[in-house]
C-alpha cells in the first residue's frame, strides 16, 4: 500500500493532492520541505517552522555523519528528539554531498544548489563498487560512505523517510559515464533495500532515486528500474539539465514513466517559484531546496517578480533609504511587523542575526502559502487558473 493517499487529481495535468503518512505524522501534499541540514532550520525554532505551515523538514546525512556523528544522535534517541522537531523528517542519502566534492556543475546552480567554492565538502579519494572514500572537510580524516553506511546512518538518525545512496551524476559527463553510473546506482539501490529489510528501523520509508541524467532513454529506464523495486517512493535526482526548459523536460520523462504509480514522488534540490508550480503540474508530491533559507541569510527575499526570478536583493545600495514594505500585503511574521526595506537592508548589511531570521521567515512563509494555494487549487479543480495567476506574479 502506498504511504501516499491521493485525494484529488487535476484533470489537465499529472498534478495530485493528498496526504503522505509517516511514523511521525502526515504531510499534506504537494509540499515544499525546508532544509534542516545540520539538525536545525537555520535561525528558526521548530514551532515557528510548523506555524509557517510545514509538516516535514530535511536533515542531511553527510553533514550529520561528520558532526556530531550518527552514533551520538542515536544516544540522544534520534534526530527528532535531538533537534526538538517531532514531526516528519526526510534525510537525504549523503550521495549528493559526497559526489559534489568531485564535481561542481552548472546543473547545481540551475537547481539552486551551492556552486562549488561556496561550500567546502572535502575531497573524493576513490569511487569503487562498495562506495566512496573521501577526506573530511572538518579534520582531513579519511572516511567512507557506501549504500550500507548511508542506510545505517539514516537508521541511527531515525528519519521517517530515508533516501538510498546514489551517485549524483554531474551535467558535463559522457553518456557512457552516465549509463555506467546509473547502473551502479541501481545496484546500490538493491543493497540499500537489503540492508534496510534486515536492519532498518520499523516504519521508516525508503525512497529510490532515479538517475540517467539528461538522456531520455536512460532517465526513463532508471525511473522504471527504481519503480520496479519495492521502494516506498521515487525521488528524481542527478543532473536535470542546463536550464529550466531542459529540467522540466527531464522531470516530465521521469513522471510520465510512472504516471499511474500511486507511490510518492520527490524532486531533489528544486525550489524556485516557477519550478514548484511546474513540478506540481508534472506530478511531483514533495520538493526540497536550500534556496529560500540560503537566500534569506544572504539578504535576498522572495517577492512577486517573475521577471527577476521572484527575487529582490536587499543588499543593493538603492534600498538604503527605502521606506517600502518588504512585500505589500504579505501576511508573514516578518512583514506583519511592518519593517521597511531600508531597515532590512541595514540589518543584512550589518550582519545582524535578526535580519537573517526575518528574511528566512518571509521566504519560507511565501513558499508555504504558494504550496497551500496549489493544494487548494487541485482540490477545487482550478489549478490552471491558479497556476497562471501565480506565474504572473500574484501574491500567494
Ligand atoms: Zn513577508
XYZ file of C-alpha atoms and ligand atoms in Angstrom:
397
model
C 0.000 0.000 0.000
C 1.283 3.437 -0.856
C 2.138 5.783 2.026
C 0.550 8.485 -0.103
C -3.220 8.769 -0.174
C -4.083 10.643 -3.357
C -7.281 12.590 -2.669
C -7.551 14.816 -5.723
C -6.211 14.764 -9.257
C -6.054 17.671 -11.683
C -7.781 16.633 -14.912
C -5.484 18.707 -17.148
C -2.069 17.719 -15.759
C -0.383 14.997 -13.674
C -0.873 17.126 -10.531
C -2.299 15.405 -7.490
C -3.027 16.376 -3.895
C -3.189 14.128 -0.882
C -1.698 13.051 2.405
C 1.633 11.285 2.901
C 1.671 9.158 6.057
C 4.891 8.558 8.041
C 5.720 7.317 11.574
C 5.864 10.901 12.926
C 2.756 12.188 11.214
C 1.245 13.338 7.961
C 2.445 15.644 5.208
C -0.122 17.495 3.124
C 0.965 17.224 -0.497
C 2.143 18.700 -2.756
C 4.583 20.240 -0.273
C 7.847 22.076 -0.078
C 10.306 20.716 2.512
C 12.636 23.235 4.200
C 16.204 22.209 4.899
C 17.351 21.424 8.420
C 20.767 20.456 7.078
C 22.642 20.381 10.379
C 19.706 19.488 12.650
C 18.157 22.958 12.584
C 16.273 25.118 10.113
C 18.847 27.861 10.482
C 17.714 30.644 12.863
C 14.185 29.220 13.388
C 12.588 27.261 16.212
C 10.666 24.069 15.430
C 7.312 25.595 16.384
C 7.967 28.538 14.050
C 8.619 26.171 11.142
C 5.382 24.321 11.944
C 3.429 27.588 12.266
C 4.610 28.604 8.795
C 2.652 25.576 7.569
C 5.403 22.995 7.164
C 4.810 19.345 8.004
C 8.311 17.974 7.279
C 11.962 19.084 7.213
C 15.032 17.575 5.543
C 18.130 16.569 7.527
C 21.473 15.980 5.873
C 23.067 12.561 6.292
C 26.532 13.648 5.158
C 26.893 16.668 7.453
C 25.364 14.910 10.481
C 27.667 11.905 9.908
C 30.699 14.221 10.111
C 29.384 16.246 13.032
C 28.027 15.442 15.616
C 28.045 11.841 14.296
C 25.118 9.458 13.947
C 26.089 7.393 16.993
C 25.869 10.481 19.178
C 22.442 11.343 17.709
C 21.353 7.747 18.328
C 22.286 8.202 22.008
C 20.001 11.256 22.036
C 17.181 8.923 20.847
C 17.327 10.042 17.243
C 17.187 13.244 15.238
C 13.609 14.175 16.193
C 14.440 14.290 19.917
C 17.911 15.759 19.349
C 16.580 18.788 17.454
C 13.161 19.039 19.101
C 11.211 18.576 15.841
C 8.687 15.807 16.473
C 7.006 15.893 13.055
C 8.222 14.020 9.934
C 11.858 14.200 8.810
C 13.280 13.115 5.461
C 17.034 12.548 5.221
C 18.999 12.652 2.001
C 21.489 9.848 1.455
C 24.723 11.819 1.537
C 25.340 10.881 -2.084
C 24.910 14.409 -3.374
C 27.408 15.880 -0.896
C 29.930 13.082 -1.316
C 29.880 13.423 -5.079
C 29.805 17.229 -5.028
C 33.366 17.053 -3.753
C 34.401 15.692 -7.086
C 32.366 17.775 -9.456
C 30.590 21.107 -9.204
C 28.383 21.739 -12.216
C 26.172 24.208 -13.988
C 23.274 21.965 -13.046
C 23.950 22.572 -9.358
C 23.441 26.274 -9.912
C 20.281 25.736 -12.002
C 18.923 23.577 -9.217
C 19.650 26.257 -6.655
C 22.380 24.283 -5.012
C 25.618 25.874 -3.959
C 28.127 26.362 -6.720
C 31.438 24.815 -5.796
C 33.671 27.045 -3.792
C 30.893 28.254 -1.522
C 30.621 25.088 0.465
C 33.769 23.102 1.118
C 32.861 19.434 1.181
C 36.276 17.781 1.283
C 37.862 15.635 -1.409
C 36.963 12.365 -3.105
C 39.755 9.812 -2.862
C 38.186 6.871 -4.708
C 34.817 5.761 -6.126
C 34.507 1.991 -6.049
C 31.765 -0.594 -6.288
C 31.467 -0.583 -2.500
C 31.163 3.166 -2.131
C 33.234 6.312 -1.887
C 36.337 7.114 0.157
C 36.764 10.802 0.899
C 38.660 13.240 3.051
C 36.593 15.068 5.668
C 36.407 18.842 5.316
C 36.482 19.100 9.110
C 39.764 17.469 10.008
C 41.197 15.747 6.931
C 40.253 12.293 8.277
C 39.706 9.604 5.609
C 36.088 8.443 5.706
C 33.973 6.060 3.680
C 30.351 6.099 2.630
C 28.530 3.422 0.686
C 24.977 2.108 0.470
C 25.106 0.255 3.791
C 26.816 3.102 5.660
C 24.285 5.601 4.372
C 21.338 3.436 5.446
C 22.946 2.734 8.808
C 23.424 6.473 9.449
C 19.833 7.206 8.408
C 18.664 4.355 10.629
C 20.506 5.877 13.611
C 19.022 9.294 12.824
C 15.600 7.621 12.764
C 14.235 9.674 9.892
C 10.718 8.959 8.622
C 11.892 8.826 5.012
C 15.368 7.633 4.007
C 16.806 8.163 0.544
C 19.003 5.474 -0.943
C 22.689 6.113 -1.638
C 23.216 7.138 -5.251
C 25.842 8.711 -7.433
C 24.636 12.176 -8.316
C 25.898 12.172 -11.909
C 27.135 15.581 -12.981
C 25.996 17.556 -16.004
C 29.164 17.503 -18.037
C 29.969 13.789 -18.299
C 29.569 11.476 -21.280
C 26.502 9.387 -21.946
C 28.641 6.267 -21.326
C 29.675 7.524 -17.905
C 26.063 8.400 -17.043
C 24.941 4.911 -18.082
C 27.631 3.118 -16.049
C 26.981 5.336 -13.059
C 23.198 4.858 -13.288
C 23.617 1.083 -13.389
C 25.820 1.219 -10.289
C 23.208 3.385 -8.571
C 20.646 0.625 -9.250
C 22.979 -1.987 -7.706
C 23.409 0.318 -4.714
C 19.616 0.631 -4.513
C 19.305 -3.142 -4.088
C 21.993 -3.127 -1.389
C 20.235 -0.276 0.444
C 16.930 -2.160 0.355
C 18.590 -5.380 1.545
C 20.262 -3.579 4.455
C 17.011 -1.838 5.364
C 14.997 -5.067 5.216
C 17.397 -6.735 7.627
C 18.288 -3.885 9.983
C 16.344 -0.713 9.208
C 14.122 0.980 11.779
C 10.483 -0.057 11.949
C 8.223 2.068 9.786
C 10.964 4.087 8.065
C 10.042 4.656 4.418
C 12.743 4.230 1.765
C 12.768 6.184 -1.491
C 14.794 5.075 -4.510
C 16.423 7.739 -6.696
C 16.037 7.994 -10.466
C 19.236 8.952 -12.299
C 20.019 8.829 -16.005
C 20.986 12.469 -16.470
C 19.506 14.331 -19.434
C 19.301 11.282 -21.728
C 15.656 10.395 -22.282
C 16.104 6.630 -22.636
C 18.441 6.410 -19.620
C 16.166 8.591 -17.486
C 13.058 6.558 -18.366
C 14.902 3.267 -17.837
C 16.253 4.404 -14.493
C 12.869 5.643 -13.279
C 11.246 2.343 -14.272
C 14.097 0.365 -12.709
C 13.608 2.193 -9.409
C 9.822 1.764 -9.577
C 10.218 -1.988 -10.229
C 11.815 -2.371 -6.768
C 9.839 -2.474 -3.500
C 10.597 1.190 -2.711
C 8.120 3.356 -0.768
C 8.658 6.358 -3.012
C 10.597 7.605 -6.001
C 12.932 10.607 -5.901
C 14.232 12.293 -9.034
C 17.890 13.255 -8.758
C 21.124 13.806 -10.598
C 21.628 16.189 -13.454
C 18.344 17.659 -14.654
C 19.828 19.882 -17.336
C 21.406 23.209 -18.081
C 18.318 25.390 -17.934
C 14.707 25.387 -16.830
C 13.125 24.144 -20.097
C 15.501 21.169 -20.108
C 14.849 20.490 -16.419
C 11.084 20.432 -16.999
C 11.587 18.049 -19.909
C 13.761 15.663 -17.869
C 11.275 15.681 -14.971
C 8.399 15.089 -17.393
C 10.145 11.983 -18.823
C 10.540 10.606 -15.305
C 6.992 11.249 -14.094
C 5.417 10.127 -17.376
C 7.258 6.810 -16.967
C 5.469 6.261 -13.634
C 2.283 8.232 -14.313
C -0.023 5.588 -12.831
C 2.235 4.707 -9.896
C 0.495 5.648 -6.613
C 3.730 5.981 -4.633
C 5.006 9.444 -3.601
C 7.483 11.330 -5.816
C 10.139 13.709 -4.544
C 12.095 16.188 -6.668
C 15.554 16.780 -5.195
C 17.016 20.267 -4.907
C 14.359 22.286 -6.729
C 12.541 25.232 -5.119
C 12.133 28.366 -7.247
C 8.564 29.608 -7.512
C 8.012 28.775 -11.205
C 9.791 25.422 -10.772
C 7.482 24.454 -7.915
C 4.396 25.327 -9.983
C 5.673 23.351 -12.986
C 6.835 20.488 -10.780
C 3.367 20.154 -9.266
C 1.846 20.082 -12.764
C 4.332 17.342 -13.676
C 3.116 15.194 -10.782
C 5.703 15.878 -8.064
C 4.450 15.487 -4.482
C 7.359 16.910 -2.444
C 10.332 19.209 -3.105
C 13.366 20.299 -1.098
C 15.780 23.119 -1.791
C 18.314 25.297 0.021
C 17.167 28.348 -1.944
C 14.630 30.095 0.343
C 16.674 29.734 3.532
C 20.090 30.307 1.958
C 18.944 33.368 0.006
C 17.320 34.748 3.143
C 20.581 34.537 5.050
C 22.277 36.429 2.228
C 19.787 39.287 2.099
C 17.614 38.084 -0.780
C 13.825 37.994 -0.387
C 11.277 36.079 -2.434
C 8.776 38.574 -3.928
C 6.107 38.696 -6.673
C 8.523 39.410 -9.510
C 8.525 36.784 -12.268
C 10.896 38.979 -14.336
C 13.614 38.634 -11.700
C 13.170 35.002 -10.660
C 10.850 36.145 -7.824
C 13.814 37.721 -6.031
C 14.857 41.076 -4.652
C 18.398 41.601 -3.386
C 18.097 43.848 -0.369
C 21.849 44.280 -0.108
C 21.643 46.732 -3.034
C 22.516 50.313 -2.078
C 19.294 51.644 -3.597
C 17.338 50.294 -0.628
C 19.275 52.360 1.946
C 16.507 54.949 2.210
C 13.599 52.783 1.065
C 10.519 53.054 3.242
C 8.713 50.473 1.074
C 7.461 47.368 2.903
C 9.305 44.115 2.118
C 6.261 42.811 0.231
C 2.938 44.646 0.182
C 0.122 42.523 1.586
C 2.355 39.650 2.731
C 0.890 38.188 5.939
C 4.158 36.568 7.095
C 5.511 37.212 10.616
C 8.255 39.486 9.267
C 6.037 41.633 7.030
C 3.338 41.782 9.706
C 5.779 43.780 11.816
C 5.780 46.462 9.121
C 9.554 46.661 8.633
C 10.817 48.749 5.719
C 13.191 47.549 3.040
C 15.578 50.215 4.335
C 15.638 48.669 7.812
C 16.020 45.122 6.469
C 18.791 46.263 4.128
C 20.565 47.835 7.099
C 20.199 44.672 9.240
C 21.529 42.435 6.481
C 24.393 44.791 5.742
C 25.316 44.979 9.434
C 25.147 41.147 9.581
C 22.562 41.298 12.344
C 21.045 37.886 13.075
C 17.556 39.407 13.184
C 17.840 40.309 9.508
C 18.674 36.728 8.549
C 15.805 35.466 10.689
C 13.231 37.880 9.265
C 14.123 37.056 5.653
C 14.174 33.314 6.359
C 10.703 33.593 7.912
C 9.414 35.629 4.962
C 10.871 33.363 2.267
C 9.617 30.162 3.885
C 6.203 31.720 4.526
C 5.955 32.682 0.845
C 6.692 29.159 -0.386
C 4.387 27.607 2.192
C 1.488 29.779 1.002
C 2.368 29.024 -2.617
C 2.108 25.280 -1.980
C -1.057 25.748 0.051
C -2.623 27.653 -2.882
C -1.637 24.873 -5.295
C -3.016 22.158 -2.997
C -6.317 24.005 -2.655
C -6.499 24.625 -6.405
C -6.015 20.921 -7.187
C -8.788 20.053 -4.715
C -11.115 22.688 -6.186
C -10.328 21.877 -9.824
C -8.905 25.350 -10.510
C -5.230 24.548 -10.966
C -4.882 26.015 -14.475
C -6.198 29.454 -13.466
C -4.323 29.476 -10.147
C -1.033 28.446 -11.764
C -1.435 31.177 -14.403
C -2.113 33.834 -11.747
C 0.851 32.756 -9.612
C 3.124 32.659 -12.648
C 2.061 36.208 -13.474
C 3.222 37.295 -10.014
C 0.095 37.174 -7.873
C 0.776 37.126 -4.139
C 0.157 33.595 -2.876
Zn 6.536 38.543 4.237
